[in-house]
């Protein structure tokens, strides 16, 4: 009897409930007696789904203007009642949810292989390297490849690009679109761009991103931040402000992680490197390391280091991944974007 019931749980049902869980609109909480005005306040703060409510602490919700502690209690209670996937799920169920996960091609077969198929959704992928190693070029290439259908039923979608260094060039997307036989204007139209001026502004933009992802549910597939640390480096200086910086950084990364899971998008961030002043004395093999410390190291699901190779070639190496071996791939930077390595 038990066995039959288990066998009856069809894959389709699981798929559907997993989909539902991703996009349970916060307006559903009206059925639980939460008024529309309060829900609007949550949306303004970038919390648009029931999962979004669950992903924020009571303390964080209390900080939203016009939301009292009593209201927070009610909202949390209502969300817990309505949530499709709160608490424990079976590993089978979880694997179905993971099946929604997709990969975005980088434009180079070896690099895709290194990444296990491409840049993964519901996760943060970080590339770091010295200047001119291709971090921004890779970001531009992904703006285009994200829009193309890919492996395992991936249908393609729109991109959000947060630029902290003023190095995004829309015209750079044109030859990349040509290479993949896509219409240039259509490609540019599908990339939503914002320039961030301070680390606080960068955080605020994430609220808009969440609203946008919610508004056009399932349409956006990639969020790029090029680069994640640049503004933090400027806004916080010296040892004295380091703790503060890391705390703000942790909040931002936690927000990015949640957005990636809540809306099933890939998050791609670039990072800079610094010469480690202690390295020369400690005989470290690799004296250059990414900035951001342990906070960033732990937040990134996959970390890739880039270094210069011969000519236009660049070498990518996996640093940190829960399910990928440490290995290398070589790619080249071309006018058509990131491509297979040149000999
Ligand atoms: P930074 O740390 O300064 O931001 P980065 O890692 O983002 O550096 P990119 O700007 O992505 O570096 O890469 C610069 C490299 O890309 C340069 O070597 C440049 O020659 C190459 N490049 C830029 N545009 C083109 C193009 N249209 N065709 C071929 N190569 C290009
Ligand atoms: Mg750059």
Short mmCIF file of C-alpha atoms and ligand atoms in Angstrom, two decimals:
data_model
loop_
_atom_site.label_atom_id
_atom_site.label_comp_id
_atom_site.label_asym_id
_atom_site.label_seq_id
_atom_site.Cartn_x
_atom_site.Cartn_y
_atom_site.Cartn_z
CA UNK A 1 0.00 0.00 0.00
CA UNK A 2 2.69 2.40 1.11
CA UNK A 3 4.80 1.36 -1.84
CA UNK A 4 2.03 2.09 -4.31
CA UNK A 5 1.50 5.54 -2.90
CA UNK A 6 5.17 6.28 -3.22
CA UNK A 7 5.29 5.07 -6.78
CA UNK A 8 2.29 7.22 -7.66
CA UNK A 9 4.11 10.45 -6.92
CA UNK A 10 4.59 11.31 -10.54
CA UNK A 11 7.48 13.42 -11.71
CA UNK A 12 5.07 15.90 -13.29
CA UNK A 13 3.39 16.66 -9.98
CA UNK A 14 6.72 17.28 -8.33
CA UNK A 15 7.86 19.51 -11.16
CA UNK A 16 4.73 21.60 -10.91
CA UNK A 17 4.91 22.06 -7.17
CA UNK A 18 8.57 23.02 -7.44
CA UNK A 19 7.63 25.66 -10.02
CA UNK A 20 4.85 26.97 -7.79
CA UNK A 21 7.19 27.24 -4.85
CA UNK A 22 9.50 29.49 -6.81
CA UNK A 23 6.84 32.01 -7.75
CA UNK A 24 4.29 32.09 -4.93
CA UNK A 25 3.20 35.70 -5.14
CA UNK A 26 3.17 37.61 -1.87
CA UNK A 27 -0.37 38.78 -2.69
CA UNK A 28 -1.51 35.29 -1.72
CA UNK A 29 -1.06 36.44 1.87
CA UNK A 30 -4.23 38.52 1.50
CA UNK A 31 -6.15 35.27 1.93
CA UNK A 32 -4.55 35.05 5.36
CA UNK A 33 -5.76 38.50 6.35
CA UNK A 34 -2.67 40.56 5.50
CA UNK A 35 -3.79 43.84 3.96
CA UNK A 36 -2.76 44.98 0.52
CA UNK A 37 -1.11 48.18 1.76
CA UNK A 38 1.31 46.21 3.94
CA UNK A 39 2.08 43.84 1.10
CA UNK A 40 2.89 46.82 -1.06
CA UNK A 41 5.39 48.00 1.54
CA UNK A 42 7.10 44.61 1.42
CA UNK A 43 7.23 44.74 -2.36
CA UNK A 44 8.82 48.17 -2.25
CA UNK A 45 11.53 46.59 -0.13
CA UNK A 46 12.01 43.96 -2.84
CA UNK A 47 10.14 41.16 -1.05
CA UNK A 48 7.66 39.90 -3.60
CA UNK A 49 7.20 36.20 -2.92
CA UNK A 50 6.27 34.06 0.07
CA UNK A 51 9.71 32.54 -0.08
CA UNK A 52 11.07 36.07 0.08
CA UNK A 53 9.27 36.58 3.40
CA UNK A 54 10.74 33.36 4.72
CA UNK A 55 14.20 34.41 3.63
CA UNK A 56 14.14 37.57 5.75
CA UNK A 57 14.50 37.67 9.51
CA UNK A 58 11.81 39.28 11.63
CA UNK A 59 14.32 41.94 12.50
CA UNK A 60 14.88 42.77 8.82
CA UNK A 61 11.13 42.94 8.20
CA UNK A 62 10.66 45.27 11.20
CA UNK A 63 13.12 47.65 9.57
CA UNK A 64 10.77 48.18 6.63
CA UNK A 65 9.01 51.51 7.00
CA UNK A 66 5.44 51.18 8.27
CA UNK A 67 5.72 47.51 9.27
CA UNK A 68 5.34 47.06 13.03
CA UNK A 69 6.56 44.14 15.08
CA UNK A 70 3.00 42.90 15.50
CA UNK A 71 2.48 42.99 11.76
CA UNK A 72 5.71 41.09 11.18
CA UNK A 73 4.46 38.30 13.45
CA UNK A 74 1.24 38.07 11.45
CA UNK A 75 3.04 38.16 8.11
CA UNK A 76 5.51 35.46 9.15
CA UNK A 77 2.69 33.27 10.41
CA UNK A 78 0.69 33.73 7.22
CA UNK A 79 3.73 32.96 5.05
CA UNK A 80 4.44 29.78 6.99
CA UNK A 81 0.85 28.64 6.40
CA UNK A 82 0.90 29.33 2.67
CA UNK A 83 4.42 28.18 1.86
CA UNK A 84 4.60 25.16 -0.41
CA UNK A 85 8.11 24.15 0.51
CA UNK A 86 8.79 25.18 4.07
CA UNK A 87 10.79 22.95 6.33
CA UNK A 88 11.98 19.51 5.30
CA UNK A 89 11.46 17.94 1.90
CA UNK A 90 12.46 14.51 0.66
CA UNK A 91 15.71 14.26 -1.25
CA UNK A 92 13.63 13.16 -4.24
CA UNK A 93 11.56 16.31 -4.03
CA UNK A 94 14.67 18.38 -3.63
CA UNK A 95 16.24 16.76 -6.67
CA UNK A 96 13.17 17.76 -8.68
CA UNK A 97 13.64 21.33 -7.53
CA UNK A 98 17.30 21.12 -8.52
CA UNK A 99 16.15 19.93 -11.94
CA UNK A 100 14.80 23.41 -12.64
CA UNK A 101 18.38 24.53 -12.32
CA UNK A 102 19.91 25.46 -15.68
CA UNK A 103 23.35 26.33 -17.06
CA UNK A 104 24.31 29.23 -19.28
CA UNK A 105 27.04 28.74 -21.85
CA UNK A 106 30.10 31.02 -21.76
CA UNK A 107 30.80 30.79 -25.48
CA UNK A 108 33.77 28.47 -25.03
CA UNK A 109 33.27 24.70 -24.89
CA UNK A 110 36.23 24.04 -22.60
CA UNK A 111 35.18 26.70 -20.13
CA UNK A 112 31.61 25.35 -20.11
CA UNK A 113 32.98 21.90 -19.43
CA UNK A 114 35.11 23.24 -16.60
CA UNK A 115 31.96 24.73 -15.08
CA UNK A 116 30.01 21.50 -15.48
CA UNK A 117 27.95 22.84 -18.40
CA UNK A 118 28.07 26.59 -17.87
CA UNK A 119 27.16 29.23 -15.32
CA UNK A 120 24.68 27.64 -12.94
CA UNK A 121 21.35 29.06 -11.78
CA UNK A 122 20.38 29.22 -8.08
CA UNK A 123 24.02 29.89 -7.31
CA UNK A 124 26.71 32.56 -7.29
CA UNK A 125 29.59 32.14 -9.71
CA UNK A 126 32.61 34.37 -9.10
CA UNK A 127 35.46 35.01 -11.51
CA UNK A 128 38.52 36.84 -10.28
CA UNK A 129 41.76 37.79 -11.91
CA UNK A 130 44.13 40.63 -12.64
CA UNK A 131 43.23 43.44 -15.01
CA UNK A 132 42.66 42.47 -18.67
CA UNK A 133 42.12 38.81 -17.87
CA UNK A 134 38.66 38.97 -19.50
CA UNK A 135 36.23 39.31 -16.60
CA UNK A 136 34.28 42.12 -18.25
CA UNK A 137 34.48 40.47 -21.68
CA UNK A 138 33.06 37.29 -20.18
CA UNK A 139 30.26 39.33 -18.60
CA UNK A 140 29.42 40.85 -22.00
CA UNK A 141 29.47 37.44 -23.67
CA UNK A 142 27.08 36.04 -21.06
CA UNK A 143 24.66 38.91 -21.79
CA UNK A 144 24.26 37.38 -25.23
CA UNK A 145 24.56 33.63 -24.60
CA UNK A 146 21.94 33.86 -21.83
CA UNK A 147 19.42 34.79 -24.52
CA UNK A 148 19.95 31.63 -26.52
CA UNK A 149 18.23 28.31 -25.88
CA UNK A 150 20.69 25.79 -24.51
CA UNK A 151 21.10 22.30 -23.16
CA UNK A 152 18.56 20.44 -21.01
CA UNK A 153 15.51 22.41 -22.13
CA UNK A 154 16.94 25.82 -21.26
CA UNK A 155 14.85 28.37 -23.16
CA UNK A 156 16.95 31.53 -22.84
CA UNK A 157 16.03 34.78 -21.16
CA UNK A 158 16.84 38.33 -20.13
CA UNK A 159 19.80 39.72 -18.19
CA UNK A 160 20.34 42.35 -15.50
CA UNK A 161 23.77 44.00 -15.52
CA UNK A 162 25.00 46.00 -12.53
CA UNK A 163 28.11 47.93 -13.46
CA UNK A 164 30.26 49.38 -10.68
CA UNK A 165 33.28 50.36 -12.79
CA UNK A 166 31.66 52.03 -15.79
CA UNK A 167 33.10 49.44 -18.17
CA UNK A 168 29.86 48.13 -19.70
CA UNK A 169 29.70 48.94 -23.42
CA UNK A 170 26.35 48.14 -25.06
CA UNK A 171 27.94 48.32 -28.50
CA UNK A 172 30.29 45.55 -27.47
CA UNK A 173 27.23 43.26 -27.49
CA UNK A 174 26.64 43.84 -31.22
CA UNK A 175 29.49 41.77 -32.70
CA UNK A 176 28.81 39.10 -30.07
CA UNK A 177 25.16 38.98 -31.18
CA UNK A 178 26.35 38.69 -34.79
CA UNK A 179 28.56 35.76 -33.93
CA UNK A 180 25.53 33.87 -32.57
CA UNK A 181 23.23 35.03 -35.40
CA UNK A 182 21.00 37.04 -33.10
CA UNK A 183 19.36 40.36 -33.90
CA UNK A 184 21.51 43.12 -32.38
CA UNK A 185 18.69 45.39 -31.21
CA UNK A 186 16.73 42.51 -29.73
CA UNK A 187 19.80 41.41 -27.80
CA UNK A 188 20.43 44.91 -26.41
CA UNK A 189 16.76 45.28 -25.55
CA UNK A 190 16.92 42.20 -23.32
CA UNK A 191 19.74 43.52 -21.14
CA UNK A 192 18.66 45.75 -18.28
CA UNK A 193 21.54 47.94 -17.21
CA UNK A 194 22.26 49.97 -14.08
CA UNK A 195 25.38 51.81 -13.00
CA UNK A 196 26.00 51.65 -9.24
CA UNK A 197 27.80 54.61 -7.67
CA UNK A 198 28.24 53.52 -4.07
CA UNK A 199 28.10 50.24 -2.21
CA UNK A 200 24.81 51.40 -0.68
CA UNK A 201 23.44 52.17 -4.12
CA UNK A 202 24.56 48.73 -5.25
CA UNK A 203 22.48 47.21 -2.42
CA UNK A 204 19.46 49.39 -3.24
CA UNK A 205 19.62 48.29 -6.85
CA UNK A 206 19.11 44.71 -5.67
CA UNK A 207 15.66 45.71 -4.38
CA UNK A 208 14.78 46.90 -7.87
CA UNK A 209 16.22 43.73 -9.33
CA UNK A 210 14.00 41.61 -7.09
CA UNK A 211 10.93 43.65 -8.11
CA UNK A 212 11.84 43.31 -11.75
CA UNK A 213 12.38 39.55 -11.48
CA UNK A 214 9.04 39.32 -9.77
CA UNK A 215 7.21 41.49 -12.31
CA UNK A 216 8.46 39.41 -15.21
CA UNK A 217 8.51 36.06 -13.46
CA UNK A 218 10.62 33.43 -15.16
CA UNK A 219 11.86 35.83 -17.85
CA UNK A 220 15.18 36.87 -16.31
CA UNK A 221 17.89 34.23 -16.17
CA UNK A 222 21.08 36.04 -15.23
CA UNK A 223 22.20 38.78 -12.87
CA UNK A 224 25.71 40.16 -13.42
CA UNK A 225 27.64 42.35 -10.96
CA UNK A 226 30.88 43.65 -12.49
CA UNK A 227 32.61 44.04 -10.11
CA UNK A 228 31.26 43.02 -6.73
CA UNK A 229 34.02 44.60 -4.60
CA UNK A 230 35.08 47.78 -6.40
CA UNK A 231 32.75 50.13 -4.53
CA UNK A 232 33.32 48.48 -1.16
CA UNK A 233 36.99 49.11 -1.67
CA UNK A 234 36.33 52.81 -2.13
CA UNK A 235 33.62 53.27 0.50
CA UNK A 236 35.50 51.52 3.28
CA UNK A 237 39.16 52.18 3.75
CA UNK A 238 41.74 50.90 6.14
CA UNK A 239 41.71 48.29 8.86
CA UNK A 240 39.36 50.33 11.04
CA UNK A 241 36.47 49.97 8.59
CA UNK A 242 37.14 46.40 7.60
CA UNK A 243 34.66 44.79 10.00
CA UNK A 244 31.96 47.18 8.86
CA UNK A 245 32.78 46.49 5.23
CA UNK A 246 32.61 42.74 5.66
CA UNK A 247 29.29 42.99 7.44
CA UNK A 248 27.76 45.04 4.62
CA UNK A 249 29.33 42.72 2.07
CA UNK A 250 27.85 39.70 3.82
CA UNK A 251 24.40 41.29 3.63
CA UNK A 252 24.79 41.96 -0.05
CA UNK A 253 25.96 38.44 -0.84
CA UNK A 254 23.19 36.93 1.21
CA UNK A 255 20.74 39.03 -0.78
CA UNK A 256 22.27 37.84 -4.06
CA UNK A 257 22.11 34.22 -2.96
CA UNK A 258 18.48 34.55 -1.98
CA UNK A 259 17.54 36.26 -5.24
CA UNK A 260 19.21 33.46 -7.19
CA UNK A 261 17.18 30.81 -5.36
CA UNK A 262 13.93 32.75 -5.15
CA UNK A 263 13.77 33.48 -8.87
CA UNK A 264 15.90 30.65 -10.21
CA UNK A 265 18.49 32.86 -11.87
CA UNK A 266 22.24 32.60 -12.22
CA UNK A 267 24.28 35.22 -10.39
CA UNK A 268 27.64 36.03 -11.98
CA UNK A 269 30.05 38.34 -10.15
CA UNK A 270 33.55 39.49 -11.01
CA UNK A 271 36.22 40.27 -8.48
CA UNK A 272 39.60 41.93 -8.31
CA UNK A 273 42.83 40.66 -6.87
CA UNK A 274 45.34 42.09 -4.54
CA UNK A 275 48.93 41.33 -3.87
CA UNK A 276 48.92 39.82 -0.41
CA UNK A 277 51.42 41.84 1.60
CA UNK A 278 52.09 38.91 3.91
CA UNK A 279 52.71 36.48 1.08
CA UNK A 280 56.28 37.40 0.30
CA UNK A 281 57.27 36.48 3.81
CA UNK A 282 55.21 33.32 4.04
CA UNK A 283 56.54 31.64 0.84
CA UNK A 284 52.98 31.24 -0.41
CA UNK A 285 52.78 29.60 -3.85
CA UNK A 286 50.17 32.06 -5.07
CA UNK A 287 50.79 35.50 -3.60
CA UNK A 288 47.86 37.07 -5.45
CA UNK A 289 44.43 36.42 -4.06
CA UNK A 290 40.89 37.63 -4.61
CA UNK A 291 39.67 40.38 -2.30
CA UNK A 292 36.59 40.08 -0.11
CA UNK A 293 38.04 37.62 2.37
CA UNK A 294 36.25 34.63 3.82
CA UNK A 295 32.85 36.27 3.46
CA UNK A 296 33.07 36.25 -0.33
CA UNK A 297 34.88 32.91 -0.42
CA UNK A 298 32.00 31.24 1.39
CA UNK A 299 29.24 33.04 -0.48
CA UNK A 300 30.42 32.04 -3.96
CA UNK A 301 29.25 28.59 -4.97
CA UNK A 302 31.90 28.36 -7.65
CA UNK A 303 35.08 30.45 -7.82
CA UNK A 304 37.16 30.71 -10.96
CA UNK A 305 40.51 32.36 -11.22
CA UNK A 306 41.60 33.82 -14.56
CA UNK A 307 45.14 34.43 -15.69
CA UNK A 308 46.78 35.51 -18.92
CA UNK A 309 47.93 32.89 -21.37
CA UNK A 310 49.65 33.27 -24.71
CA UNK A 311 48.31 36.16 -26.88
CA UNK A 312 44.56 36.49 -26.56
CA UNK A 313 44.31 33.28 -24.62
CA UNK A 314 43.30 33.18 -20.96
CA UNK A 315 43.40 30.31 -18.52
CA UNK A 316 40.51 29.65 -16.13
CA UNK A 317 40.91 27.50 -13.07
CA UNK A 318 38.25 26.22 -10.69
CA UNK A 319 38.99 27.24 -7.13
CA UNK A 320 36.09 26.33 -4.99
CA UNK A 321 33.16 24.19 -6.02
CA UNK A 322 30.98 21.76 -4.07
CA UNK A 323 30.81 19.32 -6.97
CA UNK A 324 33.57 20.11 -9.50
CA UNK A 325 37.16 18.89 -9.46
CA UNK A 326 39.93 21.49 -9.56
CA UNK A 327 40.96 21.78 -13.20
CA UNK A 328 41.79 24.28 -15.93
CA UNK A 329 40.38 25.49 -19.25
CA UNK A 330 41.80 27.83 -21.86
CA UNK A 331 39.67 30.30 -23.81
CA UNK A 332 40.34 33.28 -26.04
CA UNK A 333 38.95 36.82 -26.15
CA UNK A 334 37.69 37.68 -29.62
CA UNK A 335 35.60 40.43 -31.18
CA UNK A 336 32.73 37.94 -31.07
CA UNK A 337 33.21 37.49 -27.32
CA UNK A 338 34.71 34.65 -25.32
CA UNK A 339 35.53 31.72 -27.61
CA UNK A 340 37.52 28.50 -27.85
CA UNK A 341 41.26 28.93 -27.37
CA UNK A 342 43.50 29.88 -30.28
CA UNK A 343 46.63 27.90 -30.90
P1 LIG B 1 39.73 44.80 -15.23
O1 LIG B 1 40.22 44.11 -13.98
O2 LIG B 1 40.58 45.94 -15.60
O3 LIG B 1 38.29 45.14 -15.17
P2 LIG B 1 38.99 42.62 -16.98
O4 LIG B 1 39.41 41.31 -16.45
O5 LIG B 1 37.56 43.01 -16.83
O6 LIG B 1 39.95 43.75 -16.41
P3 LIG B 1 38.46 42.78 -19.75
O7 LIG B 1 38.15 44.21 -19.92
O8 LIG B 1 37.35 41.82 -19.72
O9 LIG B 1 39.40 42.61 -18.48
O10 LIG B 1 39.44 42.26 -20.88
C1 LIG B 1 40.27 43.11 -21.57
C2 LIG B 1 40.86 42.30 -22.69
O11 LIG B 1 39.87 42.05 -23.67
C3 LIG B 1 42.00 43.03 -23.34
O12 LIG B 1 43.06 42.13 -23.49
C4 LIG B 1 41.42 43.43 -24.69
O13 LIG B 1 42.38 43.38 -25.68
C5 LIG B 1 40.37 42.36 -24.94
N1 LIG B 1 39.29 42.89 -25.78
C6 LIG B 1 38.44 43.88 -25.48
N2 LIG B 1 37.62 44.13 -26.51
C7 LIG B 1 37.96 43.27 -27.48
C8 LIG B 1 37.48 43.03 -28.80
N3 LIG B 1 36.49 43.75 -29.33
N4 LIG B 1 38.06 42.06 -29.52
C9 LIG B 1 39.07 41.34 -29.00
N5 LIG B 1 39.58 41.51 -27.78
C10 LIG B 1 39.03 42.46 -27.02
MG1 LIG B 2 36.58 44.65 -16.01
#
